[in-house]
GROMACS .gro file of C-alpha atoms in nm:
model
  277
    1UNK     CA    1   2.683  -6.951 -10.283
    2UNK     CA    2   2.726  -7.320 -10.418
    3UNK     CA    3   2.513  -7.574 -10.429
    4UNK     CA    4   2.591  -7.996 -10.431
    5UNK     CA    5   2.376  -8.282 -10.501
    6UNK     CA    6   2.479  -8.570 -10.270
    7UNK     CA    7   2.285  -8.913 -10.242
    8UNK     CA    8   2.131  -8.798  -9.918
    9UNK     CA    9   1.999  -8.473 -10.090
   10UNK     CA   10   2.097  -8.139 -10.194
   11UNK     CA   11   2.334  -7.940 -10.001
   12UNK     CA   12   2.407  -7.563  -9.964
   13UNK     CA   13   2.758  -7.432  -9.835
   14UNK     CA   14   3.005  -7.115  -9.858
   15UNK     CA   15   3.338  -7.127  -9.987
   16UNK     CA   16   3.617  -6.883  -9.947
   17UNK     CA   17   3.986  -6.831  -9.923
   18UNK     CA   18   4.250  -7.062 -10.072
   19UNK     CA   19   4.487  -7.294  -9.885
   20UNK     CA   20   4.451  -7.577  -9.639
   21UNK     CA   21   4.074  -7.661  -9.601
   22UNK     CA   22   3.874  -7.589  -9.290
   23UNK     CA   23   3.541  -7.710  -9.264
   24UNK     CA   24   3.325  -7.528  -9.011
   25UNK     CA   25   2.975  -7.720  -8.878
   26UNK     CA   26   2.742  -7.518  -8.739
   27UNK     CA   27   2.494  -7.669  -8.446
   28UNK     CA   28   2.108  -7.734  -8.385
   29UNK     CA   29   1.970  -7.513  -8.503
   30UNK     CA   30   2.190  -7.283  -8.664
   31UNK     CA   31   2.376  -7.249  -9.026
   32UNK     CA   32   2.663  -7.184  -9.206
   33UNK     CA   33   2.575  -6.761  -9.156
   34UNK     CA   34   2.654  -6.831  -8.737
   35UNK     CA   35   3.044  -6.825  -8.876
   36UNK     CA   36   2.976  -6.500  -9.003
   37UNK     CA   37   3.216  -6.330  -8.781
   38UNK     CA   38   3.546  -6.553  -8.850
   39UNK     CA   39   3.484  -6.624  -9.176
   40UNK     CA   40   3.689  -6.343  -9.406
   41UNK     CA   41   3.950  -6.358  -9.096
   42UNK     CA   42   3.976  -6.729  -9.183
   43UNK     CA   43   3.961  -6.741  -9.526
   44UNK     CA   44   4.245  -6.469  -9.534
   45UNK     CA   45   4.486  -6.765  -9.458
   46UNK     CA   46   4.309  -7.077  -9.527
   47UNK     CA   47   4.056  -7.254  -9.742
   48UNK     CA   48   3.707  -7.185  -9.528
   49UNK     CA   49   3.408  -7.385  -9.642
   50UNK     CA   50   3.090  -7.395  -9.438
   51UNK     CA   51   2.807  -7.613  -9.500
   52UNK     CA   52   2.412  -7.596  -9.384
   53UNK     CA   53   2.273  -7.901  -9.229
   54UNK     CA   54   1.998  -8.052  -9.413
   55UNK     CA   55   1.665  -7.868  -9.280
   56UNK     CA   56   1.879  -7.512  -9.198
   57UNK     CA   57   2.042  -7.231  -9.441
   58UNK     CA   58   1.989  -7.261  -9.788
   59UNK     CA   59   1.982  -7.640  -9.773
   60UNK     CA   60   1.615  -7.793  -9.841
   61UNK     CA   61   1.509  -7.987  -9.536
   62UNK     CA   62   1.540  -8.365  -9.554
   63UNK     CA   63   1.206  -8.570  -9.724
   64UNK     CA   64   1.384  -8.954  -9.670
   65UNK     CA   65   1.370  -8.913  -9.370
   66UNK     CA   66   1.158  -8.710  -9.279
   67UNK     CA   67   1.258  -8.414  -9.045
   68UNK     CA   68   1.066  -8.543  -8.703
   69UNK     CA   69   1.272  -8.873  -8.806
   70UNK     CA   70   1.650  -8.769  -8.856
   71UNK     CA   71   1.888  -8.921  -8.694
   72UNK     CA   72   2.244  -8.827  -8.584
   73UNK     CA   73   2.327  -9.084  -8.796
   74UNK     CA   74   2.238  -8.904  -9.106
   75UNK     CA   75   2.425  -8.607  -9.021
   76UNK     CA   76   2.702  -8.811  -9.001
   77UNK     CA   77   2.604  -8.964  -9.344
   78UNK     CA   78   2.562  -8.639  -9.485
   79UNK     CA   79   2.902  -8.550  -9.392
   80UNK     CA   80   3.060  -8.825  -9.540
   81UNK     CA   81   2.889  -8.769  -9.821
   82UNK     CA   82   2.999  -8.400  -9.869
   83UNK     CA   83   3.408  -8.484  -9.817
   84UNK     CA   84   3.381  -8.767 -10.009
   85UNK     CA   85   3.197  -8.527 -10.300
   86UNK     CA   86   3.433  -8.234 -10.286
   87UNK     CA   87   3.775  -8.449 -10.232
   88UNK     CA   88   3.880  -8.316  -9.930
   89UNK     CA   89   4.234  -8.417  -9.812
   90UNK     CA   90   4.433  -8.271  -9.535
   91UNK     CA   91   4.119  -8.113  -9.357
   92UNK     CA   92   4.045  -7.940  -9.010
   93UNK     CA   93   3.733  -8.016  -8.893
   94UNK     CA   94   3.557  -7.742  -8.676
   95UNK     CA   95   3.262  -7.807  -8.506
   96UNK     CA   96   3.014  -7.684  -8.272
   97UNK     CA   97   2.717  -7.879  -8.099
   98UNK     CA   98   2.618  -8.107  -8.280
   99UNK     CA   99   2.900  -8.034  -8.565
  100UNK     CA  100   3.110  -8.128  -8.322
  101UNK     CA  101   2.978  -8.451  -8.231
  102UNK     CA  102   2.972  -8.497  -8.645
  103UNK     CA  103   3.351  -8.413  -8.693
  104UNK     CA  104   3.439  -8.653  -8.419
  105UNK     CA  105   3.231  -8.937  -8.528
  106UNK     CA  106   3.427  -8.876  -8.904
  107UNK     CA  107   3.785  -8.811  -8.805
  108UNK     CA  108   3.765  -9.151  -8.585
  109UNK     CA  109   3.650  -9.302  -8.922
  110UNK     CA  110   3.893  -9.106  -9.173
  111UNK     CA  111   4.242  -9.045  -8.957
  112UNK     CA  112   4.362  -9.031  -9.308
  113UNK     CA  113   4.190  -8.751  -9.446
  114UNK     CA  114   4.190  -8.557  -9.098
  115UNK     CA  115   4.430  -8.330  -8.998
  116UNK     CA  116   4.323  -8.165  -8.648
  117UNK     CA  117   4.000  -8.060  -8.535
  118UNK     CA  118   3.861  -7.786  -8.332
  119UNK     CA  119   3.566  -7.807  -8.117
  120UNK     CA  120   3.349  -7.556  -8.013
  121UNK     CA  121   3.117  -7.712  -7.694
  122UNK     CA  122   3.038  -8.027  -7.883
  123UNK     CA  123   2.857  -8.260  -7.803
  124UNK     CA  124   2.841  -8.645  -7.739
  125UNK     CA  125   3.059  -8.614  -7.403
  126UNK     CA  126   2.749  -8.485  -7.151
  127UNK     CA  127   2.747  -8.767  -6.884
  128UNK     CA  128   2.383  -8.808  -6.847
  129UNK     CA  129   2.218  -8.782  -6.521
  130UNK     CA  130   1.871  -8.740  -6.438
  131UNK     CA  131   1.838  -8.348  -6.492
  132UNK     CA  132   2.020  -8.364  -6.838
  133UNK     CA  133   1.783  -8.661  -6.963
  134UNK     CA  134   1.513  -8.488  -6.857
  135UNK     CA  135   1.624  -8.170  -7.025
  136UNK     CA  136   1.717  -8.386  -7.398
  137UNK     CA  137   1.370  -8.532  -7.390
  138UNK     CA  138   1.186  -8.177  -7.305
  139UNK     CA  139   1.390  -8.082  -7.626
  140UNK     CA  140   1.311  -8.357  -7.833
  141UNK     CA  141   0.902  -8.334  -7.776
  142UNK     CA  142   0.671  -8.032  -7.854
  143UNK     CA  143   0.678  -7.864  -7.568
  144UNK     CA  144   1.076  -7.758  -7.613
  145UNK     CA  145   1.134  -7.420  -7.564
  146UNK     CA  146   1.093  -7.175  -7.871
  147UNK     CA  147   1.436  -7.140  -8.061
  148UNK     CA  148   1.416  -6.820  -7.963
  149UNK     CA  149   1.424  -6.856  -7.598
  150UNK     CA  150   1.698  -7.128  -7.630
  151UNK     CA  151   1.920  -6.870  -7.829
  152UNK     CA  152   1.890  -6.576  -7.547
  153UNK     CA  153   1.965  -6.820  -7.264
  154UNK     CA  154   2.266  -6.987  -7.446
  155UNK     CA  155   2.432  -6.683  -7.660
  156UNK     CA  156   2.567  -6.471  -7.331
  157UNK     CA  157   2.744  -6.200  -7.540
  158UNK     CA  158   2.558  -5.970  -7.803
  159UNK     CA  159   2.688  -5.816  -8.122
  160UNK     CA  160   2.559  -5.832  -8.453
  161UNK     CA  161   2.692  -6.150  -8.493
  162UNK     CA  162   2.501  -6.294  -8.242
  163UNK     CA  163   2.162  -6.070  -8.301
  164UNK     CA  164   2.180  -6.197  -8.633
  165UNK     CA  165   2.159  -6.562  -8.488
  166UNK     CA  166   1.866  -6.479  -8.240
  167UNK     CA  167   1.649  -6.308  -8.547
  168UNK     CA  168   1.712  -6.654  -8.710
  169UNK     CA  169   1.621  -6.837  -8.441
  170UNK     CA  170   1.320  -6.621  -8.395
  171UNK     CA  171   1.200  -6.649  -8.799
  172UNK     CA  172   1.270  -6.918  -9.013
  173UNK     CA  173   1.417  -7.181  -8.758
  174UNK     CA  174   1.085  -7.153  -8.618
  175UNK     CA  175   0.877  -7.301  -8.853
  176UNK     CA  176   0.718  -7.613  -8.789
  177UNK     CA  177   0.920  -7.839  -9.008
  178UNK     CA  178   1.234  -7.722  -8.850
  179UNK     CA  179   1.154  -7.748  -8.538
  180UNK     CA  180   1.026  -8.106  -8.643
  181UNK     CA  181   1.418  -8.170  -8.712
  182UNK     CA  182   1.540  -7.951  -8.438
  183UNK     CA  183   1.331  -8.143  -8.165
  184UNK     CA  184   1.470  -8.487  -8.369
  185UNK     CA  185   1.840  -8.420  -8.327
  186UNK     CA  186   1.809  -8.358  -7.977
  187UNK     CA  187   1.650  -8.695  -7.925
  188UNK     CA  188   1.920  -8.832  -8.122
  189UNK     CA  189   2.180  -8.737  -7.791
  190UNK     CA  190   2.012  -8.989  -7.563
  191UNK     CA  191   2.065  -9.250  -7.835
  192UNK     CA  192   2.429  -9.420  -7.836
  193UNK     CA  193   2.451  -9.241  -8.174
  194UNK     CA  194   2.470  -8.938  -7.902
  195UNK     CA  195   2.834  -9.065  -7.731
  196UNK     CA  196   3.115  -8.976  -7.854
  197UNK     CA  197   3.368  -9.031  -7.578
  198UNK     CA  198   3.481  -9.391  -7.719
  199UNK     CA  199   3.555  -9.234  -8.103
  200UNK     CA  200   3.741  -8.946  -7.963
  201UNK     CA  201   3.956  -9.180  -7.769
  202UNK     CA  202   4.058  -9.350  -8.107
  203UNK     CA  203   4.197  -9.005  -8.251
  204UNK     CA  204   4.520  -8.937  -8.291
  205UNK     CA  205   4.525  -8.579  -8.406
  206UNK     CA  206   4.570  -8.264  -8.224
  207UNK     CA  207   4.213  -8.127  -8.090
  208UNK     CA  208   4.135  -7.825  -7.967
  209UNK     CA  209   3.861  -7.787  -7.750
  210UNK     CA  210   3.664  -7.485  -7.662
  211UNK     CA  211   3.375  -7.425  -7.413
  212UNK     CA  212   3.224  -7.149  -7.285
  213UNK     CA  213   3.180  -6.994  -6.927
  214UNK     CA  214   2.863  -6.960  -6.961
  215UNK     CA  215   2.721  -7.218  -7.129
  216UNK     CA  216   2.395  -7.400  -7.021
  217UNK     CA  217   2.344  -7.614  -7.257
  218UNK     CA  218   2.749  -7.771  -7.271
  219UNK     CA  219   2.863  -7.756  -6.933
  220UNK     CA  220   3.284  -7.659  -6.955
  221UNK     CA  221   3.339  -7.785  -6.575
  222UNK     CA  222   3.130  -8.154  -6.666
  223UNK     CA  223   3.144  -8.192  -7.067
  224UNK     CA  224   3.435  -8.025  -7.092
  225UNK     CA  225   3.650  -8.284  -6.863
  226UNK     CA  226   3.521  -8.557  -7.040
  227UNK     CA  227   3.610  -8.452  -7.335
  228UNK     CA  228   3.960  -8.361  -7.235
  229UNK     CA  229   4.003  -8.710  -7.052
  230UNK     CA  230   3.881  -8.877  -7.380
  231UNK     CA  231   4.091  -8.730  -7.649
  232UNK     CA  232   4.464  -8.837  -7.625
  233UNK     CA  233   4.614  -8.474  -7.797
  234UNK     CA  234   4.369  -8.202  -7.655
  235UNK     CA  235   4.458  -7.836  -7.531
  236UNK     CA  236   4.149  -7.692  -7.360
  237UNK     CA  237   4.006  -7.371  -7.307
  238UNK     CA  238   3.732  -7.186  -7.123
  239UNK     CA  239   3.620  -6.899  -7.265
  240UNK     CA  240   3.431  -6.600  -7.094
  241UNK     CA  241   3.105  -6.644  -7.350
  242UNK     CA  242   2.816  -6.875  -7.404
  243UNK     CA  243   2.773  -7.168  -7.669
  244UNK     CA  244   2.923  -7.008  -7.978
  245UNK     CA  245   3.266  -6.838  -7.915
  246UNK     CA  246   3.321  -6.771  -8.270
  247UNK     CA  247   3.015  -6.543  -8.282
  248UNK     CA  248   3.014  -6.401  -7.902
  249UNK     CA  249   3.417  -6.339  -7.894
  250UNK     CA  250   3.536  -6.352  -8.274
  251UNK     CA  251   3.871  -6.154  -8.254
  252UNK     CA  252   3.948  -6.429  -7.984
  253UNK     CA  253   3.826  -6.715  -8.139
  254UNK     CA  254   4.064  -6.657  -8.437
  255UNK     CA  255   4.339  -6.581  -8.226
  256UNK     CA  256   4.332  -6.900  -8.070
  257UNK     CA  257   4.220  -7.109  -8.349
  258UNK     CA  258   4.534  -6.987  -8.572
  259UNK     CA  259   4.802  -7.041  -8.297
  260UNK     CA  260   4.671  -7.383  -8.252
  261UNK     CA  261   4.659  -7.395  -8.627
  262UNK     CA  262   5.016  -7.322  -8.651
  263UNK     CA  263   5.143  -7.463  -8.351
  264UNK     CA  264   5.008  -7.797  -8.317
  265UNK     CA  265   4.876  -7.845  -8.681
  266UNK     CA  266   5.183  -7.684  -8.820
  267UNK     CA  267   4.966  -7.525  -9.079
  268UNK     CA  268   5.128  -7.220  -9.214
  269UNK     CA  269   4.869  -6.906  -9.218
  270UNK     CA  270   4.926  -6.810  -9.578
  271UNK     CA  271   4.738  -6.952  -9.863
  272UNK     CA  272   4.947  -7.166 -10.095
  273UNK     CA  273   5.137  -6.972 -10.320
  274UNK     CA  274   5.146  -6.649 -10.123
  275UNK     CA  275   5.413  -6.782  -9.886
  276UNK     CA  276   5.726  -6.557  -9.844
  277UNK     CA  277   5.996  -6.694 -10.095
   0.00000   0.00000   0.00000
């Protein structure tokens, strides 16, 4: 599992497969391991690299700045940073939480490099209302819930996949560091850092979007129209899980994913050089 020194720090990610690149970004908390389930599926067709956030994974947590003072902004930095570092052209962004709200903020900025993204109940398209402010800055102070308790209420289908994410949740993204940058992300949504709507609307790429059923923390009925109003080349669906469809409903994830992969992205599902002659 590599390793890359970037000016914001060092970085951890997995790399598989051959082909066009997909870059999956995992949410808050969480790391590149949450792909688990679609990752050899993908990879079988495409070029799959998944990073860890600063502060999750393999990757060291952040020292400048500090974890209780990261910003979305320096995700956003970060992933800048990484592209930019392994010369990434042609790429699919896919994103989930707060991944997502990264890959929007960068394909507004880098049409050129950005192929089609998929989104996985990301964020930066809640419109705020009393209860969900209230909710962001519970989150952001030390009396959020335990990572735990957030996992069972917002994974709503169990497999290994997903047990594997709750025993992460209950161990190392626990610790008191991480939960220092956990609690400072979800501050970062009720900054304008948070909204996304305004960058998606700029995009001119085909987007998939993805929310599920039974999500509490992304709502598909409220987040998920805004983010289909917003985006001017969006297909939509609702899926019959909770905040991480690749993990919860795998099989169906890739099914979807490759379809729109092929159909609207008009990438071919065989890694270069292995195409039929």
């Amino acid at each position: 599992m590599p390793f890359i020194q970037l000016p914001s720090g060092q970085l951890h990610y997995r790399d598989a497969g051959e082909g066009s690149p997909l870059l999956l970004l995992h949410a808050n908390p969480g790391d590149s391991r949450d792909f688990a389930a679609v990752i050899n599926e993908l990879a079988g067709h495409y070029r799959v690299i998944a990073l860890d956030w600063p502060g999750y994974g393999q990757s060291p947590l952040p020292t400048d700045p500090a974890p209780a003072n990261v910003t979305l902004g320096f995700y956003q930095q970060v992933l800048e940073e990484f592209i930019d570092a392994m010369n990434l052209q042609g790429l699919v962004l896919v994103g989930n939480s707060v991944g997502g709200l990264c890959a929007v903020e960068y394909a507004a900025r880098h049409q050129d490099r950005v192929i089609g993204l998929i989104l996985v109940s990301p964020g930066g398209f809640t419109p705020h209302n009393g209860i969900s402010n209230a909710f962001c800055q519970l989150q952001g102070s030390r009396f959020s819930l335990p990572p735990s308790l957030w996992a069972r209420l917002y994974l709503n289908r169990w497999n290994s996949a997903t047990r594997a994410m709750l025993e992460r949740a209950r161990t190392e993204q626990s610790a008191a560091d991480t939960r220092q940058l956990n609690r400072a992300l979800w501050r970062g949504f009720l900054s304008p850092e948070g909204d996304v709507v305004k960058s998606a609307a700029q995009i001119d790429r085909p987007v998939l979007l993805m929310f599920g059923q039974h999500d509490p923390a992304i709502s598909a009925r409220r987040d998920g129209r805004a983010a289909s109003r917003a985006f001017s080349r969006a297909d939509t669906l609702v899926l019959p899980c909770g905040h991480a469809a690749f993990a919860e409903l795998p099989q169906e994830f890739c099914q979807h994913a490759m379809r729109f992969l092929r159909q609207k992205v008009s990438l071919s599902a065989e890694p270069e050089g292995q195409a039929e002659q």
